[in-house]
Coordinates of C-alpha atoms in Angstrom, one line a residue:
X9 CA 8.9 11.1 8.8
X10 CA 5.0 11.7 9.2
X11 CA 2.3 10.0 7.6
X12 CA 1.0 14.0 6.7
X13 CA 4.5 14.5 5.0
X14 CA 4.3 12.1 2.7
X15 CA 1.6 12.1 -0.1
X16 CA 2.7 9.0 -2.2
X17 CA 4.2 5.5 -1.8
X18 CA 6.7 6.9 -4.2
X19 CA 7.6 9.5 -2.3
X20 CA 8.1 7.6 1.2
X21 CA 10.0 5.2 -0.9
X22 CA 12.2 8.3 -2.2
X23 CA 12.4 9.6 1.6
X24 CA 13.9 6.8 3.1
X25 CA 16.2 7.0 0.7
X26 CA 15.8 3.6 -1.5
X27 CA 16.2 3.0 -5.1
X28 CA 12.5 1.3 -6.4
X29 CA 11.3 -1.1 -9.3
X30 CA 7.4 -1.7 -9.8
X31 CA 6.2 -4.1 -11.8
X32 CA 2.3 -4.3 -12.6
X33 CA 0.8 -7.8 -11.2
X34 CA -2.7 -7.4 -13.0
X35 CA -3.2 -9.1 -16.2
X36 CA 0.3 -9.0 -17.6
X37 CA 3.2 -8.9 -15.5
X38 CA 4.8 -5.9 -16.8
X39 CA 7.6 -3.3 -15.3
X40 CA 6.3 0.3 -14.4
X41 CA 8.1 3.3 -15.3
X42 CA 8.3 5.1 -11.6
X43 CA 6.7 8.4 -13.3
X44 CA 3.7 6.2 -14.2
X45 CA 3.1 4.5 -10.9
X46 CA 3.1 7.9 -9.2
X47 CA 0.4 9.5 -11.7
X48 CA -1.4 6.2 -11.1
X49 CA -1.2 6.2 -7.5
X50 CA -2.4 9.8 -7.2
X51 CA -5.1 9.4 -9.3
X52 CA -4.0 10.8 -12.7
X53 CA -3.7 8.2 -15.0
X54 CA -5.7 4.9 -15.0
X55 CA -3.8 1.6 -14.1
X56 CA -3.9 -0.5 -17.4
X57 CA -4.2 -3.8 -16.2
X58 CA -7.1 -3.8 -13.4
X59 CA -8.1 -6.9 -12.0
X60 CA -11.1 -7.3 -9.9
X61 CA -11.8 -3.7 -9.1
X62 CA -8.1 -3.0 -7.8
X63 CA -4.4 -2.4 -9.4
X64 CA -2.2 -5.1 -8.3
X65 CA 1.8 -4.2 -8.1
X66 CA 5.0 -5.5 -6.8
X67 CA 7.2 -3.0 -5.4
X68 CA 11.1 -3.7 -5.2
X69 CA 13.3 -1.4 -2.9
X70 CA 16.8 -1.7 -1.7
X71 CA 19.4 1.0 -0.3
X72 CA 22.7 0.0 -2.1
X73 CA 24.4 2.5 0.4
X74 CA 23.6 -0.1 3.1
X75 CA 23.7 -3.7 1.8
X76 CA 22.6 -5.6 -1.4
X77 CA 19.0 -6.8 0.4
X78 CA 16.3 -6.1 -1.8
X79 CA 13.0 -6.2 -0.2
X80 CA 9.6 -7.0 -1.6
X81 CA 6.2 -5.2 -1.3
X82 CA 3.1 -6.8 -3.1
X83 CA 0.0 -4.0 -2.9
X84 CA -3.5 -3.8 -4.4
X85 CA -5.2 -0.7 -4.3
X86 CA -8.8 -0.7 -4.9
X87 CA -10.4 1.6 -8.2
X88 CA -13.2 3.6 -8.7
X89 CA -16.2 2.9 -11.1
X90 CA -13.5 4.8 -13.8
X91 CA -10.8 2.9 -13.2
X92 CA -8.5 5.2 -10.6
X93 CA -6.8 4.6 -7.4
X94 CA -8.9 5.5 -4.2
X95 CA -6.8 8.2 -3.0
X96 CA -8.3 7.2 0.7
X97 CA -7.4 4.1 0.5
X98 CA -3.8 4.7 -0.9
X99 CA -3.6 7.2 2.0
X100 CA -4.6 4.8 4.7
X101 CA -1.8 2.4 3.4
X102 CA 1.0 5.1 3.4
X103 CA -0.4 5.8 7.3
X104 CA 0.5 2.1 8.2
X105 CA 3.4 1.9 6.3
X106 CA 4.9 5.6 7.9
X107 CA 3.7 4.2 11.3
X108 CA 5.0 0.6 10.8
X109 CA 8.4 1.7 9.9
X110 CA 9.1 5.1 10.2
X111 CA 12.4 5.7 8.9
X112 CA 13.8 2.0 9.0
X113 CA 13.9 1.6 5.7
X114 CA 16.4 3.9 5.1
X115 CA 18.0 1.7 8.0
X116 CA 18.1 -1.1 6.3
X117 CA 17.0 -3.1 8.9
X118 CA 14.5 -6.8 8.3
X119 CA 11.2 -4.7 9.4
X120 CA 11.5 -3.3 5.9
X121 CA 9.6 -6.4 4.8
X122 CA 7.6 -7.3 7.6
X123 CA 4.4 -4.6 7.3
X124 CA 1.7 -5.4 10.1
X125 CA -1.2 -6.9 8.1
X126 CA -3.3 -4.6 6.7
X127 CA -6.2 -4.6 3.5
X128 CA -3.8 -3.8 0.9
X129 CA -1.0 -6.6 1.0
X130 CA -1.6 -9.5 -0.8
X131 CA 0.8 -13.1 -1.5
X132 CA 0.9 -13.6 -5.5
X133 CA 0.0 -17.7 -6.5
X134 CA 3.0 -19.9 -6.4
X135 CA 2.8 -19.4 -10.5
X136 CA 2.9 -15.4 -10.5
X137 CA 5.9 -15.4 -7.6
X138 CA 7.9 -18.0 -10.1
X139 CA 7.2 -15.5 -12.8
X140 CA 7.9 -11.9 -10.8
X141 CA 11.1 -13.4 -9.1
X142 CA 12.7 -14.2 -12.6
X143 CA 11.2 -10.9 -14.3
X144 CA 13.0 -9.2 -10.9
X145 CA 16.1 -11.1 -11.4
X146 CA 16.2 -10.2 -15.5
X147 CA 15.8 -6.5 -14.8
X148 CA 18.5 -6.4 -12.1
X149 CA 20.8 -8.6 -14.4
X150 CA 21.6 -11.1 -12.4
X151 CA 23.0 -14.3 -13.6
X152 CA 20.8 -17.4 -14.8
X153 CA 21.0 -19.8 -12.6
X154 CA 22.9 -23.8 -12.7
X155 CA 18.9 -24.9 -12.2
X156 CA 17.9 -23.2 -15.6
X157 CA 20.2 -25.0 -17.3
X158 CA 18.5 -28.1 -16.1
X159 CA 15.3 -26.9 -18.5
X160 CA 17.7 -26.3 -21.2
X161 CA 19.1 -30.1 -21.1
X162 CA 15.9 -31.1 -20.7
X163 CA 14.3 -28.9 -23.6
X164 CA 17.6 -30.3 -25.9
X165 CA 17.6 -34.2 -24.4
X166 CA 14.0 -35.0 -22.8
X167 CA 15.0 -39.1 -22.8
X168 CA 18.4 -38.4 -20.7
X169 CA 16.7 -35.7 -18.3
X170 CA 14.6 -36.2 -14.9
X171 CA 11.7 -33.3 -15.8
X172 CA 11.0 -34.2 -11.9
X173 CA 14.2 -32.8 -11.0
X174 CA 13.4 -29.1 -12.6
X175 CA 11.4 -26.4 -10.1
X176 CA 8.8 -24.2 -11.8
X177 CA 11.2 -21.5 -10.4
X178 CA 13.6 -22.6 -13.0
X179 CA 11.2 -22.8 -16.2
X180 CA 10.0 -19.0 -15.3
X181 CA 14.0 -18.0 -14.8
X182 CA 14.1 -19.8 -18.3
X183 CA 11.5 -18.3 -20.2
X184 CA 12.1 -14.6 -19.0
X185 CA 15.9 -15.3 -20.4
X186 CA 14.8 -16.9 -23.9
X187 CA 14.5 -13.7 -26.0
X188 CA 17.8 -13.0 -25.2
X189 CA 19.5 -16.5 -24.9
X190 CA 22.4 -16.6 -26.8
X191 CA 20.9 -20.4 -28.3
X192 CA 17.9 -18.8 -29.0
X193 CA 17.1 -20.8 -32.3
X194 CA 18.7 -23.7 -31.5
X195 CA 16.3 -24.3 -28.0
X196 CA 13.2 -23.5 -30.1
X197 CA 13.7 -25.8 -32.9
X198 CA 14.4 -28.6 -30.1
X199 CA 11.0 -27.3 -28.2
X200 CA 9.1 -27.4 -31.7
X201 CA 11.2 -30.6 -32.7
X202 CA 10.5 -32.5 -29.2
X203 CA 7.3 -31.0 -27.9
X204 CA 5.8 -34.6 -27.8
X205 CA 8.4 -36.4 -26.2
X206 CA 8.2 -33.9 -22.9
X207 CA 6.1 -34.3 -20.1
X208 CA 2.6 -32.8 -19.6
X209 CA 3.8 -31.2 -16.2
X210 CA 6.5 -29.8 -17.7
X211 CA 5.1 -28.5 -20.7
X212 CA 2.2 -27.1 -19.4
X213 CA 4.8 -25.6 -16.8
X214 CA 7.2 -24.3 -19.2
X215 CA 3.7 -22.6 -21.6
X216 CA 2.1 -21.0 -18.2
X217 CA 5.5 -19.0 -17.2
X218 CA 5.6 -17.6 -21.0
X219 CA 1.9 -16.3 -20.1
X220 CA 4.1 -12.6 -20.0
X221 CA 6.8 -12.7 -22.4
X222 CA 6.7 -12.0 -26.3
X223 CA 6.5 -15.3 -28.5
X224 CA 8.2 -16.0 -31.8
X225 CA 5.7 -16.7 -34.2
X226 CA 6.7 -20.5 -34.4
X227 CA 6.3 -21.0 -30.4
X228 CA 3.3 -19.1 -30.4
X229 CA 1.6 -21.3 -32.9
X230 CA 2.6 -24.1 -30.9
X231 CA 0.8 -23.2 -28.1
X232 CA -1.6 -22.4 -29.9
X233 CA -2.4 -25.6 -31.2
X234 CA -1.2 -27.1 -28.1
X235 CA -4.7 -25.1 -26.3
X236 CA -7.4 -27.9 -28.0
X237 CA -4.7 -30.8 -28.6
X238 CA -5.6 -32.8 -25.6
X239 CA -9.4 -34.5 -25.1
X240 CA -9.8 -30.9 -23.3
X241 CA -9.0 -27.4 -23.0
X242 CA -5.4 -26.6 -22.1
X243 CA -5.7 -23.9 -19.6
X244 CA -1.6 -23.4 -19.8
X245 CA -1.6 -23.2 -23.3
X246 CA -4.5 -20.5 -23.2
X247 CA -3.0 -18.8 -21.1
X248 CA 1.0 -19.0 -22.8
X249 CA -0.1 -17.8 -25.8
X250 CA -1.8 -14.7 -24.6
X251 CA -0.1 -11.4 -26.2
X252 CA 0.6 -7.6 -25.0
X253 CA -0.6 -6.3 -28.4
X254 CA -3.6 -7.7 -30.9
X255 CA -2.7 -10.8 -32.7
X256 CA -4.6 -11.7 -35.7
X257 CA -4.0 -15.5 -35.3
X258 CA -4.7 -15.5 -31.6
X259 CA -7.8 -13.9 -32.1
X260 CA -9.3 -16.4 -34.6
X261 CA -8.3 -19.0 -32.4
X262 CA -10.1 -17.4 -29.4
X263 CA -13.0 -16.6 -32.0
X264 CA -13.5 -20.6 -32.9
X265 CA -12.4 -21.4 -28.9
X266 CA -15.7 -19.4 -28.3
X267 CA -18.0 -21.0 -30.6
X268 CA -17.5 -24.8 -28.8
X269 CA -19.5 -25.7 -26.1
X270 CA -16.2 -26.6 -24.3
X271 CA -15.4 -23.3 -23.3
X272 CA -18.5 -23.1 -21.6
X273 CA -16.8 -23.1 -18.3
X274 CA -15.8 -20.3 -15.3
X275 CA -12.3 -21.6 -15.6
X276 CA -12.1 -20.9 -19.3
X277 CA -13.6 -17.8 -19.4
X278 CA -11.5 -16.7 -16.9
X279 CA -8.5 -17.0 -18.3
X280 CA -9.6 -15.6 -21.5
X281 CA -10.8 -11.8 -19.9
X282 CA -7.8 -12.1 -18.0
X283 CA -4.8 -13.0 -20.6
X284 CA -6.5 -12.3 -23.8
X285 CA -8.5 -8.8 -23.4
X286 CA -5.7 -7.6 -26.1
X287 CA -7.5 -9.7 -28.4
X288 CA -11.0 -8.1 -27.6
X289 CA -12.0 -6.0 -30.7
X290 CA -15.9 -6.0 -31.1
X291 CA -16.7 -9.9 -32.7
X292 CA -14.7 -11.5 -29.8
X293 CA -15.7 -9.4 -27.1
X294 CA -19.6 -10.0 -28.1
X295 CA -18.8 -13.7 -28.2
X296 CA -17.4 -13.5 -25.1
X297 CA -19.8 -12.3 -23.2
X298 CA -22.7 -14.5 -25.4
X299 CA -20.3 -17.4 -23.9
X300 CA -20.4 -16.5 -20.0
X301 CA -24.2 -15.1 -20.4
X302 CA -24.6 -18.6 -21.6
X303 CA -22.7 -20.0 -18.5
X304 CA -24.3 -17.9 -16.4
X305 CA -27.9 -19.4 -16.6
X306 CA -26.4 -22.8 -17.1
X307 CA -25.3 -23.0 -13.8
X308 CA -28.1 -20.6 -12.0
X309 CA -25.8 -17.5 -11.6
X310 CA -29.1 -15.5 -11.9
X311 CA -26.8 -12.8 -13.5
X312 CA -24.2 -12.8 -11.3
X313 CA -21.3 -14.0 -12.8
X314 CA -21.9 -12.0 -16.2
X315 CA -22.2 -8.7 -14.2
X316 CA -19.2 -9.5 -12.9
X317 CA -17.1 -10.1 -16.4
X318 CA -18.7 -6.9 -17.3
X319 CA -17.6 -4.5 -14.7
X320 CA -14.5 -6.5 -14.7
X321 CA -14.1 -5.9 -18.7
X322 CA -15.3 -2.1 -18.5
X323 CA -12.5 -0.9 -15.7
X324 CA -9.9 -1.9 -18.6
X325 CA -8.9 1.2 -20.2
X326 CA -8.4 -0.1 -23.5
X327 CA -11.7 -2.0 -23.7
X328 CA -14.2 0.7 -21.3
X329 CA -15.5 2.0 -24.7
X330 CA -16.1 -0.9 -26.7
X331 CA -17.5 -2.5 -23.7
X332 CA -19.9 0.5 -22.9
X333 CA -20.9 0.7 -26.6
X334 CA -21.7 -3.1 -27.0
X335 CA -24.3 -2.7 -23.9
X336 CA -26.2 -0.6 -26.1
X337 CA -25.7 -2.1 -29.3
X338 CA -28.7 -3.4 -31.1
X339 CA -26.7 -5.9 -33.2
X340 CA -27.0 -8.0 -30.1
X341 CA -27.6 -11.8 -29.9
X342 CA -31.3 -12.5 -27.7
X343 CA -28.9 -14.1 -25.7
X344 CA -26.9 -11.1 -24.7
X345 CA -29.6 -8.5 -24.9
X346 CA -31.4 -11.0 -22.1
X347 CA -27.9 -10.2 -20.3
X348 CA -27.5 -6.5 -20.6
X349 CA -31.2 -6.6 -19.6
X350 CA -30.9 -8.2 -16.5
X351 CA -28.2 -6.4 -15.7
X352 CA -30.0 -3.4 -16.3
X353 CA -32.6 -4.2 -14.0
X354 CA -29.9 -5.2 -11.1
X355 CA -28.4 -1.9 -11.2
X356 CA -31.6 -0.3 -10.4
X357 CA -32.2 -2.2 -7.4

C-alpha cells in the first residue's frame, strides 16, 4: 500500500480491511455517517462543527476477522477561510499514516495505535474522552457497566452513597444510556426530586457529560436554572444544557445570560460560541458579540479576542451568513460597529 494509492483516510481505512466509526469532536460530539466524513475530508461538503479553524474527529477501527481490539484515532484537520478540509494537509497525514503502518492494520498488530507524532493527532480533555468512550461503547452496544450503577444509587439514595466513590467515566457511561434506560422516569424525578441533596462535584459532573445528549424538557429546565443558581455562573450547567437544534427557552436564557455583567468573562463566552451557536439567530448573536467586544477592551485585547470569536463564529456553516450579514448591518450597537471597525482595519494590515 502506497501513500499515492490511497486518496482518503477512508479509503486506507477500507484497504486495510477494517470496519470504521467517526464521531465529530468539534462542538457537539456527534457520530458521522462514513459517506459524510469522506465528502468532508475530500473537500466537498463543509464539516459542521469547526472549532478553531480545524474539524476535530475520532476515528474507531477494528478488523473483527482478527480480534475484538478496537483502536482509536483522534485527528484535526485544519479549514480554509470557507470552512473545508486542506486537501494538503489531509494528504500529508495519509503519507505518515501509509508510511507509519503500511499494511499493519489489516495485521492487527499494536502499531495500529501508536502513529509517530505528527501535526494532526491530538489527546481530547479528560471531560471529552469520558464522553466519546461512553458515546463509543453506546454505539457498539456494549453493556453498561457495575460503575454506572453506582450513579444510579446515588441519583436514587444521595444520603446512603459515597459520590467520592463514582468516576466521571461512569456519569458519561450514565448519561449517554439515560434516553434509553429502562427507569427512565423514575431516575429523573429522583434527579429533579434530590438535585439539592447531591454534591456540587457530582452534579456539575453529571450536567457537563449531558453537554451532547438530548434533554427532557424537565432536566433541561433544571440546568437551566441550575446555570445562575450559585453566587456565580455555572459553567457545567451552561454547558449541559446546550441543544443540537434551536430551543426557544434556551435562547432567552442565553439572551438575559448576556445582558449581566457576569458573563463578561473569556470563560463564559467561550462556552457559549462553543455549546450554544444552535441558539444564535440574529438578537443573540449581536449580543454576543456586543458581550466579548465589551470584554475585549476590558481587558486590553486591542481586538484580538473579538476577531477571533468572529472568524471562529463565521467558519460555522449554519451561522457563516448571519455572521457575514451582521458585519454589515447598520442596526449595530456603537459598541459593535467600534468592533467590526477595528477589525476592518486589521484585516487591511
Amino acid at each position: 500500500m502506497s501513500a499515492n494509492s490511497i486518496n482518503s483516510i477512508s479509503e486506507f481505512l477500507l484497504h486495510a480491511g477494517t470496519e470504521y466509526l467517526v464521531f465529530d469532536l468539534g462542538r457537539r460530539l456527534e457520530p458521522t455517517d462514513s459517506q459524510i466524513f469522506l465528502e468532508i475530508e475530500n473537500g466537498s461538503a463543509y464539516a459542521p462543527y469547526p472549532r478553531q479553524q480545524h474539524a476535530w474527529f475520532g476515528i474507531v477501527f477494528w478488523n473483527k476477522n482478527a480480534s475484538t481490539q478496537h483502536y482509536i484515532w483522534f485527528v484535526k484537520l485544519p479549514l480554509d477561510e470557507q470552512g473545508l478540509v486542506v486537501a494538503a494537509a489531509r494528504n500529508h497525514f495519509l503519507e505518515i499514516i501509509v508510511d507509519a503502518l503500511g499494511q499493519s492494520v489489516a495485521e492487527d498488530t499494536e502499531n495500529a495505535q501508536k502513529l509517530p507524532d505528527n501535526p494532526y493527532s491530538f489527546v481530547p480533555n479528560q471531560s471529552q474522552l469520558a464522553q466519546f468512550n461512553a458515546l463509543v461503547k453506546h454505539t457498539l452496544a456494549q453493556p453498561l457497566s457495575e460503575e454506572a450503577q453506582k450513579v444510579e444509587a446515588y441519583i436514587q439514595a444521595p444520603q446512603l452513597v459515597d459520590w467520592q466513590q463514582i468516576s466521571m467515566q461512569s456519569v458519561a457511561d450514565f448519561a449517554y444510556r439515560f434516553s434509553t434506560h429502562p427507569k427512565r422516569d423514575t431516575l429523573e424525578n429522583a434527579i429533579r426530586n434530590n438535585v439539592s441533596l447531591y454534591s456540587n462535584v457530582f452534579l456539575d459532573t453529571l450536567m457537563e457529560m449531558s453537554e451532547s445528549v438530548a434533554l427532557s424538557e424537565h432536566l433541561l429546565a433544571m440546568y437551566l436554572n441550575e446555570i445562575d443558581k450559585r453566587s456565580d455562573i455555572n459553567l457545567a450547567a451552561l454547558r449541559g444544557s446546550s441543544e443540537g437544534s434551536f430551543n426557544a427557552l434556551i435562547n432567552n436564557k442565553l439572551l438575559d445570560l448576556l445582558k449581566d455583567e457576569k458573563s463578561q468573562r473569556l470563560d463564559i463566552l467561550s462556552v457559549i460560541a462553543a455549546r450554544h451557536f444552535e441558539q444564535m439567530e440574529p438578537l443573540l448573536l449581536s449580543a454576543f458579540l456586543e458581550q466579548t467586544a465589551k470584554v475585549d477592551e476590558k481587558e486590553g485585547h486591542q481586538g484580538a479576542l473579538f476577531a477571533g470569536f468572529f472568524s471562529d463564529l463565521v467558519q460555522i456553516p449554519k451561522l457563516r451568513r448571519q455572521v457575514l450579514t451582521l458585519l454589515h448591518s447598520n442596526a449595530n450597537s456603537n459598541v459593535l460597529s467600534n468592533a467590526f471597525q477595528q477589525l476592518f482595519a486589521q484585516a487591511r494590515k
